[in-house]
mmCIF file of C-alpha atoms in Angstrom:
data_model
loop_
_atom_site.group_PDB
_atom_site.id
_atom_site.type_symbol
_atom_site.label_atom_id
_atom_site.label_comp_id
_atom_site.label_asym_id
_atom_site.label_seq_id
_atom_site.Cartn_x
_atom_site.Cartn_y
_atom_site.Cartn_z
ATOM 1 C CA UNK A 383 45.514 -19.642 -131.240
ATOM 2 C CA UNK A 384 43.314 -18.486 -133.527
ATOM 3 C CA UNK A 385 42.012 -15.298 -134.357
ATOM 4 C CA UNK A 386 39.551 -13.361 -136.197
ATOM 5 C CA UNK A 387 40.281 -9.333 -136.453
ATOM 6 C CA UNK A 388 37.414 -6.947 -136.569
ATOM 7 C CA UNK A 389 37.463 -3.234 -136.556
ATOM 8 C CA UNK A 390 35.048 -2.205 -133.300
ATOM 9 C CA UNK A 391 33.637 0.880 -134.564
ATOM 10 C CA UNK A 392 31.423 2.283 -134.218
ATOM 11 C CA UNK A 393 30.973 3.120 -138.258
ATOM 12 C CA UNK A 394 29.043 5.719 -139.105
ATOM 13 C CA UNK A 395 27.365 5.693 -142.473
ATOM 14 C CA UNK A 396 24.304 7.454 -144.102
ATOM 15 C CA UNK A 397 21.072 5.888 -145.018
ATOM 16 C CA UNK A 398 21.476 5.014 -148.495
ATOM 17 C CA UNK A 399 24.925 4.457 -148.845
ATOM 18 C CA UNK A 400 27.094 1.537 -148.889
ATOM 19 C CA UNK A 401 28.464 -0.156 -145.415
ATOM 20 C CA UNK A 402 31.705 -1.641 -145.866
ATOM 21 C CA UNK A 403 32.626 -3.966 -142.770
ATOM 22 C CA UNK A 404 35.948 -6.157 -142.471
ATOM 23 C CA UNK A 405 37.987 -8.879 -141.215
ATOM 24 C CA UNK A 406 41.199 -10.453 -141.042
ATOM 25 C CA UNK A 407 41.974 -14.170 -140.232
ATOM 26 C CA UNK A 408 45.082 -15.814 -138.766
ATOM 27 C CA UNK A 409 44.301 -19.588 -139.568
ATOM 28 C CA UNK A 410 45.365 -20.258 -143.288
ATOM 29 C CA UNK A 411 43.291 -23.346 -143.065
ATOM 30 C CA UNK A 412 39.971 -21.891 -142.841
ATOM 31 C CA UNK A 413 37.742 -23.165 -145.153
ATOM 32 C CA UNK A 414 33.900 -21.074 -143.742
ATOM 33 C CA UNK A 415 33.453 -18.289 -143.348
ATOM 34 C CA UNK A 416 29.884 -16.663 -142.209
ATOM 35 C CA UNK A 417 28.730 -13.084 -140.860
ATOM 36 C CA UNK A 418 26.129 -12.558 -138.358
ATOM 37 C CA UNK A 419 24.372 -9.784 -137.440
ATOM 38 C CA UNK A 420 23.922 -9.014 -133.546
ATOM 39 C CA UNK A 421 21.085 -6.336 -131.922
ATOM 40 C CA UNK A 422 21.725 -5.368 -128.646
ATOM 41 C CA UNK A 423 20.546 -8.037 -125.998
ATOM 42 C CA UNK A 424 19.990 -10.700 -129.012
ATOM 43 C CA UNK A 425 21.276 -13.380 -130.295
ATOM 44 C CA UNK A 426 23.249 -13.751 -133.413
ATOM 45 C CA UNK A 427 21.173 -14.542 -136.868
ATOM 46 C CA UNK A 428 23.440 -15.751 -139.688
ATOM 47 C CA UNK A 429 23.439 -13.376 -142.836
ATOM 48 C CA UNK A 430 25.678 -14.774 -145.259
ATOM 49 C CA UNK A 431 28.072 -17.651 -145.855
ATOM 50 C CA UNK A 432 31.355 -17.686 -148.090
ATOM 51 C CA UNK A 433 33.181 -20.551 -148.798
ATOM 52 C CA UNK A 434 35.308 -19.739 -151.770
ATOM 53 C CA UNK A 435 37.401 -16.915 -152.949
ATOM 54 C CA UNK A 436 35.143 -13.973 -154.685
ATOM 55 C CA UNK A 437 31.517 -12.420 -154.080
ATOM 56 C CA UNK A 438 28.358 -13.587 -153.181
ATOM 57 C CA UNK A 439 25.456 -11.767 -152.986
ATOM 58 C CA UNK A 440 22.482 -12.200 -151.351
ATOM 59 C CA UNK A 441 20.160 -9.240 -151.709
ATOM 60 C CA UNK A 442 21.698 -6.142 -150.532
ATOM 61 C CA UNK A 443 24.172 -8.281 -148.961
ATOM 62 C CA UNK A 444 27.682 -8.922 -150.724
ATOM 63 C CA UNK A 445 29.904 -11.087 -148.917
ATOM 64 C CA UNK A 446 33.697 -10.898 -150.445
ATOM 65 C CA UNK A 447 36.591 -13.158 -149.184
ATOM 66 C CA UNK A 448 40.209 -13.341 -150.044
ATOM 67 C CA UNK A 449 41.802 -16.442 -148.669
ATOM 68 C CA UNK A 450 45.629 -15.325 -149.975
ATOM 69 C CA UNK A 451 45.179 -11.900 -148.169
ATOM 70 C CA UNK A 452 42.927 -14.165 -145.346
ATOM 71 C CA UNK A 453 40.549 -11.237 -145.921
ATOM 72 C CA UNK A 454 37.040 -11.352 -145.461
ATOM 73 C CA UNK A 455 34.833 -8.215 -146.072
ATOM 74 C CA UNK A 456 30.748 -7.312 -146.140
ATOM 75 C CA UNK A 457 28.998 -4.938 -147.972
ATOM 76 C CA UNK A 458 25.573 -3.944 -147.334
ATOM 77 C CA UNK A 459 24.193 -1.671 -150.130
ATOM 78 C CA UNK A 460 21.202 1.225 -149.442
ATOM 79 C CA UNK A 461 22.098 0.827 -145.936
ATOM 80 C CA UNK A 462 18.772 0.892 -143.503
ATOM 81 C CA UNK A 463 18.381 2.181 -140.343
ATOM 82 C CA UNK A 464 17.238 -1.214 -139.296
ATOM 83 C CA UNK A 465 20.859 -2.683 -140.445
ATOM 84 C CA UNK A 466 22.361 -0.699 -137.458
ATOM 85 C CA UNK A 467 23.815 -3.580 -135.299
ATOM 86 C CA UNK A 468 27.206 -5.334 -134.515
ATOM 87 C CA UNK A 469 28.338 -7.841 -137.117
ATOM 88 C CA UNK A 470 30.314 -10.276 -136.117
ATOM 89 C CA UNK A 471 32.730 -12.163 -138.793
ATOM 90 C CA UNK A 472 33.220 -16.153 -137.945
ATOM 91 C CA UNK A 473 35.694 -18.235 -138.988
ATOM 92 C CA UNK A 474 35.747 -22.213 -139.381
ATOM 93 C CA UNK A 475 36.716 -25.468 -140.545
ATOM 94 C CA UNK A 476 39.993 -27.497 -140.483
ATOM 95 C CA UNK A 477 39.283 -28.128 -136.948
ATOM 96 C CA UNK A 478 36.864 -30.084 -134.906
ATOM 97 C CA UNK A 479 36.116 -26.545 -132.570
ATOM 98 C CA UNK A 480 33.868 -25.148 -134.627
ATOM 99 C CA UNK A 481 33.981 -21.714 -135.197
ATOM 100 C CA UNK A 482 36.069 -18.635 -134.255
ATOM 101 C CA UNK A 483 34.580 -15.187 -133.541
ATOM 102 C CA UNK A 484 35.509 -11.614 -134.049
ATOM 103 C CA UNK A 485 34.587 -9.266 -131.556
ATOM 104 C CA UNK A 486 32.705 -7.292 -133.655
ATOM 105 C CA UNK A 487 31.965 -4.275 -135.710
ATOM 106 C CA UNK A 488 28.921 -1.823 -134.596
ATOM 107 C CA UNK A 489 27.454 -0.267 -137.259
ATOM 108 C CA UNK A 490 25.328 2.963 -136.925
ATOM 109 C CA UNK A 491 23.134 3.882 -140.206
ATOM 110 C CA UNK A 492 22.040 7.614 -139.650
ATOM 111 C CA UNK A 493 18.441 8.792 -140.731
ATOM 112 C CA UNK B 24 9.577 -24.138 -136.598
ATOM 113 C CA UNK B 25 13.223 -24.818 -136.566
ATOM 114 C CA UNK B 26 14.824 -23.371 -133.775
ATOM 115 C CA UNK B 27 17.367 -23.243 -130.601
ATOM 116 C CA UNK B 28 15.426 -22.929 -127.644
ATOM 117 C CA UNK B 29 17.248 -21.762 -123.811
ATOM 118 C CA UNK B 30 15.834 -21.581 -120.375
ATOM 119 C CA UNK B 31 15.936 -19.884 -118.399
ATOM 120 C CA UNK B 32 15.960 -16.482 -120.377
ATOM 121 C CA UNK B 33 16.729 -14.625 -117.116
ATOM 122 C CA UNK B 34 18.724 -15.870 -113.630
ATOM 123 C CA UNK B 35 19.580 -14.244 -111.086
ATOM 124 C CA UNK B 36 21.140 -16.370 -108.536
ATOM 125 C CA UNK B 37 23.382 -16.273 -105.526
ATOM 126 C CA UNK B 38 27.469 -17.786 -105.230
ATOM 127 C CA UNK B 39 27.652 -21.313 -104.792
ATOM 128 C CA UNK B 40 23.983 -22.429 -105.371
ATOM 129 C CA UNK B 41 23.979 -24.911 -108.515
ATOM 130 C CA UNK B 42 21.993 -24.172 -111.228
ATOM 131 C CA UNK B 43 21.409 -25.361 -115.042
ATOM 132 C CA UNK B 44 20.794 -23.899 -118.263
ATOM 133 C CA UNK B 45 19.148 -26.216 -120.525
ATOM 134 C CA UNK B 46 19.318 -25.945 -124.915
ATOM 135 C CA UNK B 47 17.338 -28.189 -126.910
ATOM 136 C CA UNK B 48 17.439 -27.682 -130.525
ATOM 137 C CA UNK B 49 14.584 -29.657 -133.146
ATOM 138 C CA UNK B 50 16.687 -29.713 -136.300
ATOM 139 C CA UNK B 51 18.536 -32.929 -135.709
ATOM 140 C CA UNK B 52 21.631 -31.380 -135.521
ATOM 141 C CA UNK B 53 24.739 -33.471 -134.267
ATOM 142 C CA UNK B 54 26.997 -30.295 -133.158
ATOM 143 C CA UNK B 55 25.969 -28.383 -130.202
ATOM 144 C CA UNK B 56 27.979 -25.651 -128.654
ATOM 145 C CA UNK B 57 27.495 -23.106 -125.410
ATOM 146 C CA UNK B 58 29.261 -19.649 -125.455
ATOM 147 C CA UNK B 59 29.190 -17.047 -123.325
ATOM 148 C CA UNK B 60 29.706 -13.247 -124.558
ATOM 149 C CA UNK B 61 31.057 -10.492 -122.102
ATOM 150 C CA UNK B 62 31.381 -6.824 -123.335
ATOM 151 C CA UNK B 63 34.726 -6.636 -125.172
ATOM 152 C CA UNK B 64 35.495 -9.782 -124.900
ATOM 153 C CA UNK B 65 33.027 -11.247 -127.648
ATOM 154 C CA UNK B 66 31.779 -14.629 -128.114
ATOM 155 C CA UNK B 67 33.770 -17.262 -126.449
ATOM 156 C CA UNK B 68 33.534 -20.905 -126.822
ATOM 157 C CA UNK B 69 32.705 -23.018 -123.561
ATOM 158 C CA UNK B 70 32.137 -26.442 -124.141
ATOM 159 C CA UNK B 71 31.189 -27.953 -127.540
ATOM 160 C CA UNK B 72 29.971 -31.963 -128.617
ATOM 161 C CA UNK B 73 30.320 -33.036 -131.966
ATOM 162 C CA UNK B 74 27.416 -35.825 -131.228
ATOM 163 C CA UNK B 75 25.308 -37.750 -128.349
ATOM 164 C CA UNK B 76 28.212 -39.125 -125.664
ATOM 165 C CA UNK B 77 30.996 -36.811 -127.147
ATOM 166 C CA UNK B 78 31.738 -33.345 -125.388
ATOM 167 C CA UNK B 79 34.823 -31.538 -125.607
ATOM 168 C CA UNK B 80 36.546 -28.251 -123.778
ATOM 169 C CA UNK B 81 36.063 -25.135 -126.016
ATOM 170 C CA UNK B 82 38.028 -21.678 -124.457
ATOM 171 C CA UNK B 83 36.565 -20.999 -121.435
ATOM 172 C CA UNK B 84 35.460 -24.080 -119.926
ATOM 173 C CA UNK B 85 36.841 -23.668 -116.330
ATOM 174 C CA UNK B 86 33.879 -23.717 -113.566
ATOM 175 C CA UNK B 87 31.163 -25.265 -116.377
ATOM 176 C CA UNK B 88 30.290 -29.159 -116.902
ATOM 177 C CA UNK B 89 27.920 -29.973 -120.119
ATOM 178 C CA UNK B 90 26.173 -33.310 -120.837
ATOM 179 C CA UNK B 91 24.632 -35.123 -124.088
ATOM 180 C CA UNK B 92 22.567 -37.672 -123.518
ATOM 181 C CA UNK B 93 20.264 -36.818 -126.181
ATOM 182 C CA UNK B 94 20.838 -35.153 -129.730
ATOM 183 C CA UNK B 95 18.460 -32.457 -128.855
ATOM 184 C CA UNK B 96 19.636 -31.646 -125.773
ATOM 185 C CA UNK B 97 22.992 -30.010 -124.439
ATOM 186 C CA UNK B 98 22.412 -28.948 -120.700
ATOM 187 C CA UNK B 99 25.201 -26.342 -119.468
ATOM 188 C CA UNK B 100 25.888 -27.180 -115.341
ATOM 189 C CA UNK B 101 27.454 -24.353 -113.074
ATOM 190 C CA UNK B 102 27.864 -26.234 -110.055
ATOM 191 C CA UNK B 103 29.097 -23.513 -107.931
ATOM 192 C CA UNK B 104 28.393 -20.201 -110.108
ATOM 193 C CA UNK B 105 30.887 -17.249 -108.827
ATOM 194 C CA UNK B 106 30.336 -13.662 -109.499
ATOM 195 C CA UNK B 107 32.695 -13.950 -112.452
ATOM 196 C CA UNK B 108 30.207 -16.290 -114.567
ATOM 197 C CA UNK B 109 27.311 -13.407 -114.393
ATOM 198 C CA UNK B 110 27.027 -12.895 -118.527
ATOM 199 C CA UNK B 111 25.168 -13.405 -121.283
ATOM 200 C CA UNK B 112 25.198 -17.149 -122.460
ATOM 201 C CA UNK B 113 24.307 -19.036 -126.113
ATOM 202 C CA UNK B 114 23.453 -22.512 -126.988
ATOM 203 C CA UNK B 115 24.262 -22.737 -130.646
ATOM 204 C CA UNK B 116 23.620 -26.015 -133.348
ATOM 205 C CA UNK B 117 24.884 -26.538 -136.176
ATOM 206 C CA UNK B 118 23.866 -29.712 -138.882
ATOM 207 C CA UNK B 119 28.086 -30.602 -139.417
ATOM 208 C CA UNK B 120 30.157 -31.579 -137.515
ATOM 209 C CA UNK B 121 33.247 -29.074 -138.491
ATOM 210 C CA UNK B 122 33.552 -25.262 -139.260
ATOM 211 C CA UNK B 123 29.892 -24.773 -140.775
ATOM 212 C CA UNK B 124 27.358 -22.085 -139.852
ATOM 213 C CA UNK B 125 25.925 -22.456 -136.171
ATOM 214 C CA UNK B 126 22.192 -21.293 -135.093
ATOM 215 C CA UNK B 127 21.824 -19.377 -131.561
ATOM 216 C CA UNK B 128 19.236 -19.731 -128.976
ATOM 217 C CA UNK B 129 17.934 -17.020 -127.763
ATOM 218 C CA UNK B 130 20.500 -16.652 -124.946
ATOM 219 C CA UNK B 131 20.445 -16.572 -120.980
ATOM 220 C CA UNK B 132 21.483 -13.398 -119.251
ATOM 221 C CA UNK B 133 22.762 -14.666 -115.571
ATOM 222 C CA UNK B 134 23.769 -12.657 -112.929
ATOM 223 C CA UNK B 135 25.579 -14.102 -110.006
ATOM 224 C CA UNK B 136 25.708 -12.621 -106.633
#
């Protein structure tokens, strides 16, 4: 069985600052990995993609991933009170199933 | 625009009565998938279909049926919803086939009573 480990929260951080979410893996054969941010009562909207070991940024979005450690992190820099959600980490690829979800992180950016 | 689209948004219907969800998606994607998401329980996998004529059983699929007869279209069935299906459901496409990023609908919040 697979599974994808998220820390529920809820994390608190001030506007401004950095917000440091992360996630652990179990399949070692996971080639995609994605985040997606989640409002309450909406769907999920993709916000980054990783496929190979190091950064990527994308705005204030860094994605990092660490497939020895089958670590997968995201860091949002001058955190908005509009990036307070749940982000959910998903995991694919070696398998025709598509892909595996955490349950979640909710974030809280305070004003 | 490129999108997922769901209806209905809202259902509120009663044990036993048969009802579908419909998902059409206009990106020409071959992988469609349904979840449904229940509070602490996250996003869980229900049926999936890699392409037109090919469905498969994702974690949950116990009490759902899906069809593709079209690429655009992946229709979830509850023929006889219980109480225990009332959640908050997602059609999702994605343009391969394995482990690459998947676009939601908007999502169906059904209650059963």
């Amino acid at each position: 069985q697979k599974e994808v480990e998220q820390n529920s929260g809820p994390l608190s951080v001030p506007e401004g600052a950095i917000a440091s979410l992360n996630c652990t893996y179990s399949d070692r054969g996971s080639q995609s990995f994605f985040w997606y941010r989640q409002y309450s009562g909406k769907s999920p909207e993709l916000i980054m993609s990783i496929y190979s070991n190091g950064d990527k940024e994308d705005g204030r979005f860094t994605a990092q991933l660490n497939k020895a450690s089958q670590y997968v992190s995201l860091l949002i820099r001058d955190s908005q009170p509009s990036d307070s959600a749940t982000y959910l980490c998903a995991v694919g690829g070696g398998g025709a199933d598509g892909l595996t979800f955490g349950k979640g992180t909710h974030l809280i950016i305070q004003p | 625009e490129a999108q997922v689209t769901q209806n209905p948004r809202y259902l509120i219907t009663v044990t036993g009565k048969k009802l579908t969800v419909t998902c059409s998606q206009n990106m020409n994607h071959e992988y469609m998938s349904w979840y449904r998401q229940d509070p602490g329980l996250g996003l869980r996998q229900i049926y999936y279909s890699m392409n037109v004529e090919v469905t498969d059983k994702g974690d949950v699929p116990e009490g759902y049926k899906v069809s593709r007869k079209e690429k655009r279209n992946f229709p979830l069935i509850l023929e006889s919803p219980s109480p225990n299906q009332t959640s908050l459901y997602f059609c999702a496409s994605s343009p391969r086939t394995v482990g690459y990023e998947q676009y939601f609908g908007p999502g169906t919040r059904l209650t059963v009573t």
